[in-house]
Amino acid sequence: MPKSQVRKKKVYTPPTDVRPSQTAATSKPSPIWLPIAAVSLIVFGIGWLVVYYLSETLYPVAAWGYWNLAVGFGAMVSSLILLSRWR
């Protein structure tokens, strides 16, 4: 039985309009305060919620009621926003 021909594969070259721009590779690194602020906000938010639950809603601010949850979770969400900008 005759052997089939082997096809030669072409070398793939990506299209020029899809290549990532060179400006993204040459951008500056993040400032040193950014990860420090993000970690501080995470610790602050967790600490706020822990104090709120352990004090049976008397502390940090009793008059705010359940808005204390918004403060704790808001601090953690803002830290995630900061971390999304970290390079």
PDB file of N, CA and C in Angstrom:
ATOM      1  N   MET A   1       0.838  -1.155   0.000  1.00  0.00           N
ATOM      2  CA  MET A   1       0.000   0.000   0.000  1.00  0.00           C
ATOM      3  C   MET A   1       0.897   1.236   0.000  1.00  0.00           C
ATOM      4  N   PRO A   2       0.556   2.250  -0.801  1.00  0.00           N
ATOM      5  CA  PRO A   2       1.402   3.448  -0.866  1.00  0.00           C
ATOM      6  C   PRO A   2       1.247   4.305   0.390  1.00  0.00           C
ATOM      7  N   LYS A   3       2.325   4.960   0.753  1.00  0.00           N
ATOM      8  CA  LYS A   3       2.334   5.821   1.929  1.00  0.00           C
ATOM      9  C   LYS A   3       1.788   7.197   1.553  1.00  0.00           C
ATOM     10  N   SER A   4       0.954   7.765   2.431  1.00  0.00           N
ATOM     11  CA  SER A   4       0.369   9.073   2.140  1.00  0.00           C
ATOM     12  C   SER A   4       1.403  10.171   2.301  1.00  0.00           C
ATOM     13  N   GLN A   5       1.140  11.266   1.642  1.00  0.00           N
ATOM     14  CA  GLN A   5       2.077  12.386   1.715  1.00  0.00           C
ATOM     15  C   GLN A   5       1.924  13.118   3.049  1.00  0.00           C
ATOM     16  N   VAL A   6       3.032  13.589   3.571  1.00  0.00           N
ATOM     17  CA  VAL A   6       3.035  14.360   4.803  1.00  0.00           C
ATOM     18  C   VAL A   6       2.898  15.834   4.440  1.00  0.00           C
ATOM     19  N   ARG A   7       1.917  16.475   5.055  1.00  0.00           N
ATOM     20  CA  ARG A   7       1.706  17.889   4.764  1.00  0.00           C
ATOM     21  C   ARG A   7       2.638  18.745   5.608  1.00  0.00           C
ATOM     22  N   LYS A   8       3.170  19.760   5.022  1.00  0.00           N
ATOM     23  CA  LYS A   8       4.018  20.697   5.758  1.00  0.00           C
ATOM     24  C   LYS A   8       3.138  21.780   6.366  1.00  0.00           C
ATOM     25  N   LYS A   9       3.320  21.988   7.664  1.00  0.00           N
ATOM     26  CA  LYS A   9       2.534  23.006   8.346  1.00  0.00           C
ATOM     27  C   LYS A   9       3.208  24.359   8.209  1.00  0.00           C
ATOM     28  N   LYS A  10       2.390  25.375   8.003  1.00  0.00           N
ATOM     29  CA  LYS A  10       2.921  26.726   7.913  1.00  0.00           C
ATOM     30  C   LYS A  10       3.224  27.244   9.314  1.00  0.00           C
ATOM     31  N   VAL A  11       4.216  28.092   9.436  1.00  0.00           N
ATOM     32  CA  VAL A  11       4.562  28.705  10.713  1.00  0.00           C
ATOM     33  C   VAL A  11       3.544  29.796  11.011  1.00  0.00           C
ATOM     34  N   TYR A  12       2.992  29.748  12.225  1.00  0.00           N
ATOM     35  CA  TYR A  12       1.962  30.709  12.598  1.00  0.00           C
ATOM     36  C   TYR A  12       2.569  32.059  12.918  1.00  0.00           C
ATOM     37  N   THR A  13       2.026  33.088  12.325  1.00  0.00           N
ATOM     38  CA  THR A  13       2.403  34.461  12.664  1.00  0.00           C
ATOM     39  C   THR A  13       1.122  35.205  13.039  1.00  0.00           C
ATOM     40  N   PRO A  14       1.073  35.763  14.234  1.00  0.00           N
ATOM     41  CA  PRO A  14      -0.152  36.455  14.651  1.00  0.00           C
ATOM     42  C   PRO A  14      -0.361  37.723  13.836  1.00  0.00           C
ATOM     43  N   PRO A  15      -1.593  38.122  13.643  1.00  0.00           N
ATOM     44  CA  PRO A  15      -1.853  39.350  12.888  1.00  0.00           C
ATOM     45  C   PRO A  15      -1.329  40.568  13.640  1.00  0.00           C
ATOM     46  N   THR A  16      -0.946  41.573  12.913  1.00  0.00           N
ATOM     47  CA  THR A  16      -0.319  42.744  13.531  1.00  0.00           C
ATOM     48  C   THR A  16      -1.317  43.599  14.299  1.00  0.00           C
ATOM     49  N   ASP A  17      -2.595  43.569  13.945  1.00  0.00           N
ATOM     50  CA  ASP A  17      -3.565  44.419  14.629  1.00  0.00           C
ATOM     51  C   ASP A  17      -4.021  43.833  15.967  1.00  0.00           C
ATOM     52  N   VAL A  18      -3.653  42.586  16.287  1.00  0.00           N
ATOM     53  CA  VAL A  18      -4.072  41.950  17.528  1.00  0.00           C
ATOM     54  C   VAL A  18      -2.950  41.938  18.560  1.00  0.00           C
ATOM     55  N   ARG A  19      -1.742  42.187  18.176  1.00  0.00           N
ATOM     56  CA  ARG A  19      -0.605  42.158  19.104  1.00  0.00           C
ATOM     57  C   ARG A  19      -0.777  43.199  20.192  1.00  0.00           C
ATOM     58  N   PRO A  20      -0.378  42.879  21.424  1.00  0.00           N
ATOM     59  CA  PRO A  20      -0.481  43.878  22.495  1.00  0.00           C
ATOM     60  C   PRO A  20       0.461  45.043  22.245  1.00  0.00           C
ATOM     61  N   SER A  21       0.049  46.191  22.700  1.00  0.00           N
ATOM     62  CA  SER A  21       0.871  47.379  22.475  1.00  0.00           C
ATOM     63  C   SER A  21       2.109  47.349  23.365  1.00  0.00           C
ATOM     64  N   GLN A  22       3.115  48.040  22.948  1.00  0.00           N
ATOM     65  CA  GLN A  22       4.366  48.091  23.693  1.00  0.00           C
ATOM     66  C   GLN A  22       4.267  49.013  24.898  1.00  0.00           C
ATOM     67  N   THR A  23       3.252  49.876  24.947  1.00  0.00           N
ATOM     68  CA  THR A  23       3.146  50.804  26.071  1.00  0.00           C
ATOM     69  C   THR A  23       2.790  50.079  27.361  1.00  0.00           C
ATOM     70  N   ALA A  24       2.061  48.968  27.274  1.00  0.00           N
ATOM     71  CA  ALA A  24       1.707  48.236  28.482  1.00  0.00           C
ATOM     72  C   ALA A  24       2.937  47.598  29.119  1.00  0.00           C
ATOM     73  N   ALA A  25       3.883  47.168  28.316  1.00  0.00           N
ATOM     74  CA  ALA A  25       5.080  46.522  28.845  1.00  0.00           C
ATOM     75  C   ALA A  25       6.054  47.537  29.445  1.00  0.00           C
ATOM     76  N   THR A  26       5.973  48.777  29.015  1.00  0.00           N
ATOM     77  CA  THR A  26       6.910  49.781  29.500  1.00  0.00           C
ATOM     78  C   THR A  26       6.309  50.674  30.583  1.00  0.00           C
ATOM     79  N   SER A  27       5.123  50.337  31.096  1.00  0.00           N
ATOM     80  CA  SER A  27       4.518  51.180  32.117  1.00  0.00           C
ATOM     81  C   SER A  27       5.259  51.044  33.451  1.00  0.00           C
ATOM     82  N   LYS A  28       5.104  52.058  34.276  1.00  0.00           N
ATOM     83  CA  LYS A  28       5.811  52.099  35.548  1.00  0.00           C
ATOM     84  C   LYS A  28       5.235  51.081  36.526  1.00  0.00           C
ATOM     85  N   PRO A  29       6.055  50.625  37.449  1.00  0.00           N
ATOM     86  CA  PRO A  29       5.513  49.768  38.515  1.00  0.00           C
ATOM     87  C   PRO A  29       4.689  50.600  39.496  1.00  0.00           C
ATOM     88  N   SER A  30       3.915  49.928  40.298  1.00  0.00           N
ATOM     89  CA  SER A  30       3.045  50.608  41.262  1.00  0.00           C
ATOM     90  C   SER A  30       3.868  51.276  42.356  1.00  0.00           C
ATOM     91  N   PRO A  31       3.323  52.357  42.928  1.00  0.00           N
ATOM     92  CA  PRO A  31       4.015  52.973  44.059  1.00  0.00           C
ATOM     93  C   PRO A  31       3.980  52.051  45.278  1.00  0.00           C
ATOM     94  N   ILE A  32       4.894  52.245  46.180  1.00  0.00           N
ATOM     95  CA  ILE A  32       5.043  51.358  47.333  1.00  0.00           C
ATOM     96  C   ILE A  32       3.857  51.474  48.288  1.00  0.00           C
ATOM     97  N   TRP A  33       3.171  52.602  48.296  1.00  0.00           N
ATOM     98  CA  TRP A  33       2.067  52.786  49.227  1.00  0.00           C
ATOM     99  C   TRP A  33       0.834  51.984  48.842  1.00  0.00           C
ATOM    100  N   LEU A  34       0.709  51.592  47.585  1.00  0.00           N
ATOM    101  CA  LEU A  34      -0.507  50.930  47.134  1.00  0.00           C
ATOM    102  C   LEU A  34      -0.737  49.571  47.806  1.00  0.00           C
ATOM    103  N   PRO A  35       0.208  48.633  47.792  1.00  0.00           N
ATOM    104  CA  PRO A  35      -0.064  47.365  48.487  1.00  0.00           C
ATOM    105  C   PRO A  35      -0.156  47.541  50.005  1.00  0.00           C
ATOM    106  N   ILE A  36       0.574  48.508  50.546  1.00  0.00           N
ATOM    107  CA  ILE A  36       0.508  48.752  51.986  1.00  0.00           C
ATOM    108  C   ILE A  36      -0.881  49.258  52.368  1.00  0.00           C
ATOM    109  N   ALA A  37      -1.418  50.181  51.572  1.00  0.00           N
ATOM    110  CA  ALA A  37      -2.758  50.700  51.842  1.00  0.00           C
ATOM    111  C   ALA A  37      -3.814  49.616  51.663  1.00  0.00           C
ATOM    112  N   ALA A  38      -3.652  48.763  50.654  1.00  0.00           N
ATOM    113  CA  ALA A  38      -4.632  47.708  50.413  1.00  0.00           C
ATOM    114  C   ALA A  38      -4.659  46.699  51.559  1.00  0.00           C
ATOM    115  N   VAL A  39      -3.502  46.290  52.020  1.00  0.00           N
ATOM    116  CA  VAL A  39      -3.451  45.339  53.136  1.00  0.00           C
ATOM    117  C   VAL A  39      -3.972  45.999  54.413  1.00  0.00           C
ATOM    118  N   SER A  40      -3.673  47.264  54.592  1.00  0.00           N
ATOM    119  CA  SER A  40      -4.176  47.976  55.770  1.00  0.00           C
ATOM    120  C   SER A  40      -5.703  48.056  55.756  1.00  0.00           C
ATOM    121  N   LEU A  41      -6.278  48.294  54.581  1.00  0.00           N
ATOM    122  CA  LEU A  41      -7.737  48.353  54.491  1.00  0.00           C
ATOM    123  C   LEU A  41      -8.378  46.992  54.749  1.00  0.00           C
ATOM    124  N   ILE A  42      -7.740  45.925  54.299  1.00  0.00           N
ATOM    125  CA  ILE A  42      -8.267  44.587  54.569  1.00  0.00           C
ATOM    126  C   ILE A  42      -8.247  44.312  56.074  1.00  0.00           C
ATOM    127  N   VAL A  43      -7.128  44.609  56.704  1.00  0.00           N
ATOM    128  CA  VAL A  43      -7.006  44.376  58.153  1.00  0.00           C
ATOM    129  C   VAL A  43      -7.992  45.257  58.920  1.00  0.00           C
ATOM    130  N   PHE A  44      -8.135  46.503  58.506  1.00  0.00           N
ATOM    131  CA  PHE A  44      -9.082  47.412  59.150  1.00  0.00           C
ATOM    132  C   PHE A  44     -10.512  46.903  59.022  1.00  0.00           C
ATOM    133  N   GLY A  45     -10.895  46.470  57.823  1.00  0.00           N
ATOM    134  CA  GLY A  45     -12.251  45.978  57.598  1.00  0.00           C
ATOM    135  C   GLY A  45     -12.560  44.732  58.399  1.00  0.00           C
ATOM    136  N   ILE A  46     -11.629  43.786  58.417  1.00  0.00           N
ATOM    137  CA  ILE A  46     -11.833  42.568  59.195  1.00  0.00           C
ATOM    138  C   ILE A  46     -11.878  42.895  60.687  1.00  0.00           C
ATOM    139  N   GLY A  47     -10.984  43.762  61.136  1.00  0.00           N
ATOM    140  CA  GLY A  47     -10.974  44.160  62.541  1.00  0.00           C
ATOM    141  C   GLY A  47     -12.261  44.855  62.942  1.00  0.00           C
ATOM    142  N   TRP A  48     -12.781  45.717  62.080  1.00  0.00           N
ATOM    143  CA  TRP A  48     -14.032  46.423  62.356  1.00  0.00           C
ATOM    144  C   TRP A  48     -15.178  45.420  62.523  1.00  0.00           C
ATOM    145  N   LEU A  49     -15.256  44.445  61.610  1.00  0.00           N
ATOM    146  CA  LEU A  49     -16.334  43.454  61.677  1.00  0.00           C
ATOM    147  C   LEU A  49     -16.199  42.544  62.897  1.00  0.00           C
ATOM    148  N   VAL A  50     -14.974  42.170  63.223  1.00  0.00           N
ATOM    149  CA  VAL A  50     -14.770  41.304  64.390  1.00  0.00           C
ATOM    150  C   VAL A  50     -15.168  42.032  65.669  1.00  0.00           C
ATOM    151  N   VAL A  51     -14.773  43.274  65.813  1.00  0.00           N
ATOM    152  CA  VAL A  51     -15.150  44.052  66.999  1.00  0.00           C
ATOM    153  C   VAL A  51     -16.666  44.226  67.046  1.00  0.00           C
ATOM    154  N   TYR A  52     -17.277  44.462  65.902  1.00  0.00           N
ATOM    155  CA  TYR A  52     -18.727  44.645  65.845  1.00  0.00           C
ATOM    156  C   TYR A  52     -19.458  43.391  66.308  1.00  0.00           C
ATOM    157  N   TYR A  53     -19.028  42.235  65.844  1.00  0.00           N
ATOM    158  CA  TYR A  53     -19.706  41.000  66.218  1.00  0.00           C
ATOM    159  C   TYR A  53     -19.390  40.565  67.652  1.00  0.00           C
ATOM    160  N   LEU A  54     -18.147  40.705  68.077  1.00  0.00           N
ATOM    161  CA  LEU A  54     -17.785  40.276  69.424  1.00  0.00           C
ATOM    162  C   LEU A  54     -18.380  41.170  70.508  1.00  0.00           C
ATOM    163  N   SER A  55     -18.615  42.421  70.181  1.00  0.00           N
ATOM    164  CA  SER A  55     -19.207  43.329  71.175  1.00  0.00           C
ATOM    165  C   SER A  55     -20.729  43.278  71.147  1.00  0.00           C
ATOM    166  N   GLU A  56     -21.285  42.382  70.379  1.00  0.00           N
ATOM    167  CA  GLU A  56     -22.735  42.249  70.233  1.00  0.00           C
ATOM    168  C   GLU A  56     -23.380  43.564  69.812  1.00  0.00           C
ATOM    169  N   THR A  57     -22.838  44.148  68.762  1.00  0.00           N
ATOM    170  CA  THR A  57     -23.303  45.369  68.081  1.00  0.00           C
ATOM    171  C   THR A  57     -23.239  46.631  68.937  1.00  0.00           C
ATOM    172  N   LEU A  58     -22.423  46.649  69.997  1.00  0.00           N
ATOM    173  CA  LEU A  58     -22.274  47.860  70.808  1.00  0.00           C
ATOM    174  C   LEU A  58     -21.132  48.751  70.318  1.00  0.00           C
ATOM    175  N   TYR A  59     -20.103  48.153  69.806  1.00  0.00           N
ATOM    176  CA  TYR A  59     -18.944  48.897  69.306  1.00  0.00           C
ATOM    177  C   TYR A  59     -18.756  48.560  67.847  1.00  0.00           C
ATOM    178  N   PRO A  60     -18.036  49.214  67.065  1.00  0.00           N
ATOM    179  CA  PRO A  60     -17.328  50.479  67.157  1.00  0.00           C
ATOM    180  C   PRO A  60     -18.259  51.682  67.295  1.00  0.00           C
ATOM    181  N   VAL A  61     -19.412  51.731  66.580  1.00  0.00           N
ATOM    182  CA  VAL A  61     -20.336  52.848  66.731  1.00  0.00           C
ATOM    183  C   VAL A  61     -21.732  52.254  66.887  1.00  0.00           C
ATOM    184  N   ALA A  62     -22.290  52.321  68.083  1.00  0.00           N
ATOM    185  CA  ALA A  62     -23.584  51.683  68.366  1.00  0.00           C
ATOM    186  C   ALA A  62     -24.730  52.359  67.614  1.00  0.00           C
ATOM    187  N   ALA A  63     -24.631  53.664  67.404  1.00  0.00           N
ATOM    188  CA  ALA A  63     -25.717  54.394  66.753  1.00  0.00           C
ATOM    189  C   ALA A  63     -25.862  54.027  65.274  1.00  0.00           C
ATOM    190  N   TRP A  64     -24.815  53.528  64.669  1.00  0.00           N
ATOM    191  CA  TRP A  64     -24.873  53.195  63.242  1.00  0.00           C
ATOM    192  C   TRP A  64     -25.628  51.899  62.984  1.00  0.00           C
ATOM    193  N   GLY A  65     -25.719  51.043  63.955  1.00  0.00           N
ATOM    194  CA  GLY A  65     -26.438  49.787  63.773  1.00  0.00           C
ATOM    195  C   GLY A  65     -25.769  48.905  62.722  1.00  0.00           C
ATOM    196  N   TYR A  66     -26.576  48.490  61.754  1.00  0.00           N
ATOM    197  CA  TYR A  66     -26.037  47.593  60.731  1.00  0.00           C
ATOM    198  C   TYR A  66     -25.157  48.300  59.704  1.00  0.00           C
ATOM    199  N   TRP A  67     -25.068  49.613  59.757  1.00  0.00           N
ATOM    200  CA  TRP A  67     -24.156  50.331  58.865  1.00  0.00           C
ATOM    201  C   TRP A  67     -22.699  50.026  59.215  1.00  0.00           C
ATOM    202  N   ASN A  68     -22.467  49.490  60.400  1.00  0.00           N
ATOM    203  CA  ASN A  68     -21.121  49.041  60.744  1.00  0.00           C
ATOM    204  C   ASN A  68     -20.662  47.940  59.788  1.00  0.00           C
ATOM    205  N   LEU A  69     -21.589  47.108  59.340  1.00  0.00           N
ATOM    206  CA  LEU A  69     -21.254  46.081  58.347  1.00  0.00           C
ATOM    207  C   LEU A  69     -20.830  46.719  57.031  1.00  0.00           C
ATOM    208  N   ALA A  70     -21.515  47.785  56.655  1.00  0.00           N
ATOM    209  CA  ALA A  70     -21.163  48.478  55.415  1.00  0.00           C
ATOM    210  C   ALA A  70     -19.767  49.088  55.504  1.00  0.00           C
ATOM    211  N   VAL A  71     -19.406  49.585  56.665  1.00  0.00           N
ATOM    212  CA  VAL A  71     -18.069  50.167  56.843  1.00  0.00           C
ATOM    213  C   VAL A  71     -17.010  49.081  56.703  1.00  0.00           C
ATOM    214  N   GLY A  72     -17.201  47.942  57.366  1.00  0.00           N
ATOM    215  CA  GLY A  72     -16.225  46.856  57.309  1.00  0.00           C
ATOM    216  C   GLY A  72     -16.085  46.278  55.920  1.00  0.00           C
ATOM    217  N   PHE A  73     -17.219  45.967  55.296  1.00  0.00           N
ATOM    218  CA  PHE A  73     -17.154  45.401  53.952  1.00  0.00           C
ATOM    219  C   PHE A  73     -16.725  46.449  52.926  1.00  0.00           C
ATOM    220  N   GLY A  74     -17.079  47.702  53.148  1.00  0.00           N
ATOM    221  CA  GLY A  74     -16.642  48.773  52.240  1.00  0.00           C
ATOM    222  C   GLY A  74     -15.136  48.937  52.241  1.00  0.00           C
ATOM    223  N   ALA A  75     -14.526  48.795  53.401  1.00  0.00           N
ATOM    224  CA  ALA A  75     -13.061  48.882  53.479  1.00  0.00           C
ATOM    225  C   ALA A  75     -12.418  47.730  52.714  1.00  0.00           C
ATOM    226  N   MET A  76     -12.998  46.538  52.826  1.00  0.00           N
ATOM    227  CA  MET A  76     -12.424  45.390  52.116  1.00  0.00           C
ATOM    228  C   MET A  76     -12.634  45.494  50.612  1.00  0.00           C
ATOM    229  N   VAL A  77     -13.772  46.007  50.182  1.00  0.00           N
ATOM    230  CA  VAL A  77     -14.015  46.178  48.744  1.00  0.00           C
ATOM    231  C   VAL A  77     -13.095  47.254  48.173  1.00  0.00           C
ATOM    232  N   SER A  78     -12.884  48.321  48.923  1.00  0.00           N
ATOM    233  CA  SER A  78     -11.965  49.364  48.434  1.00  0.00           C
ATOM    234  C   SER A  78     -10.535  48.842  48.339  1.00  0.00           C
ATOM    235  N   SER A  79     -10.162  47.904  49.208  1.00  0.00           N
ATOM    236  CA  SER A  79      -8.832  47.315  49.087  1.00  0.00           C
ATOM    237  C   SER A  79      -8.727  46.458  47.830  1.00  0.00           C
ATOM    238  N   LEU A  80      -9.808  45.783  47.471  1.00  0.00           N
ATOM    239  CA  LEU A  80      -9.808  45.018  46.215  1.00  0.00           C
ATOM    240  C   LEU A  80      -9.687  45.934  45.005  1.00  0.00           C
ATOM    241  N   ILE A  81     -10.306  47.088  45.062  1.00  0.00           N
ATOM    242  CA  ILE A  81     -10.174  48.059  43.969  1.00  0.00           C
ATOM    243  C   ILE A  81      -8.742  48.545  43.864  1.00  0.00           C
ATOM    244  N   LEU A  82      -8.106  48.801  44.998  1.00  0.00           N
ATOM    245  CA  LEU A  82      -6.698  49.196  44.983  1.00  0.00           C
ATOM    246  C   LEU A  82      -5.811  48.082  44.421  1.00  0.00           C
ATOM    247  N   LEU A  83      -6.084  46.851  44.837  1.00  0.00           N
ATOM    248  CA  LEU A  83      -5.255  45.741  44.375  1.00  0.00           C
ATOM    249  C   LEU A  83      -5.435  45.467  42.891  1.00  0.00           C
ATOM    250  N   SER A  84      -6.565  45.863  42.314  1.00  0.00           N
ATOM    251  CA  SER A  84      -6.746  45.675  40.874  1.00  0.00           C
ATOM    252  C   SER A  84      -5.856  46.617  40.071  1.00  0.00           C
ATOM    253  N   ARG A  85      -5.375  47.668  40.682  1.00  0.00           N
ATOM    254  CA  ARG A  85      -4.481  48.621  39.993  1.00  0.00           C
ATOM    255  C   ARG A  85      -3.001  48.335  40.241  1.00  0.00           C
ATOM    256  N   TRP A  86      -2.718  47.291  40.988  1.00  0.00           N
ATOM    257  CA  TRP A  86      -1.336  46.944  41.337  1.00  0.00           C
ATOM    258  C   TRP A  86      -0.656  46.261  40.161  1.00  0.00           C
ATOM    259  N   ARG A  87       0.554  46.705  39.807  1.00  0.00           N
ATOM    260  CA  ARG A  87       1.315  46.087  38.715  1.00  0.00           C
ATOM    261  C   ARG A  87       2.535  45.421  39.259  1.00  0.00           C
TER     262      ARG A  87
END
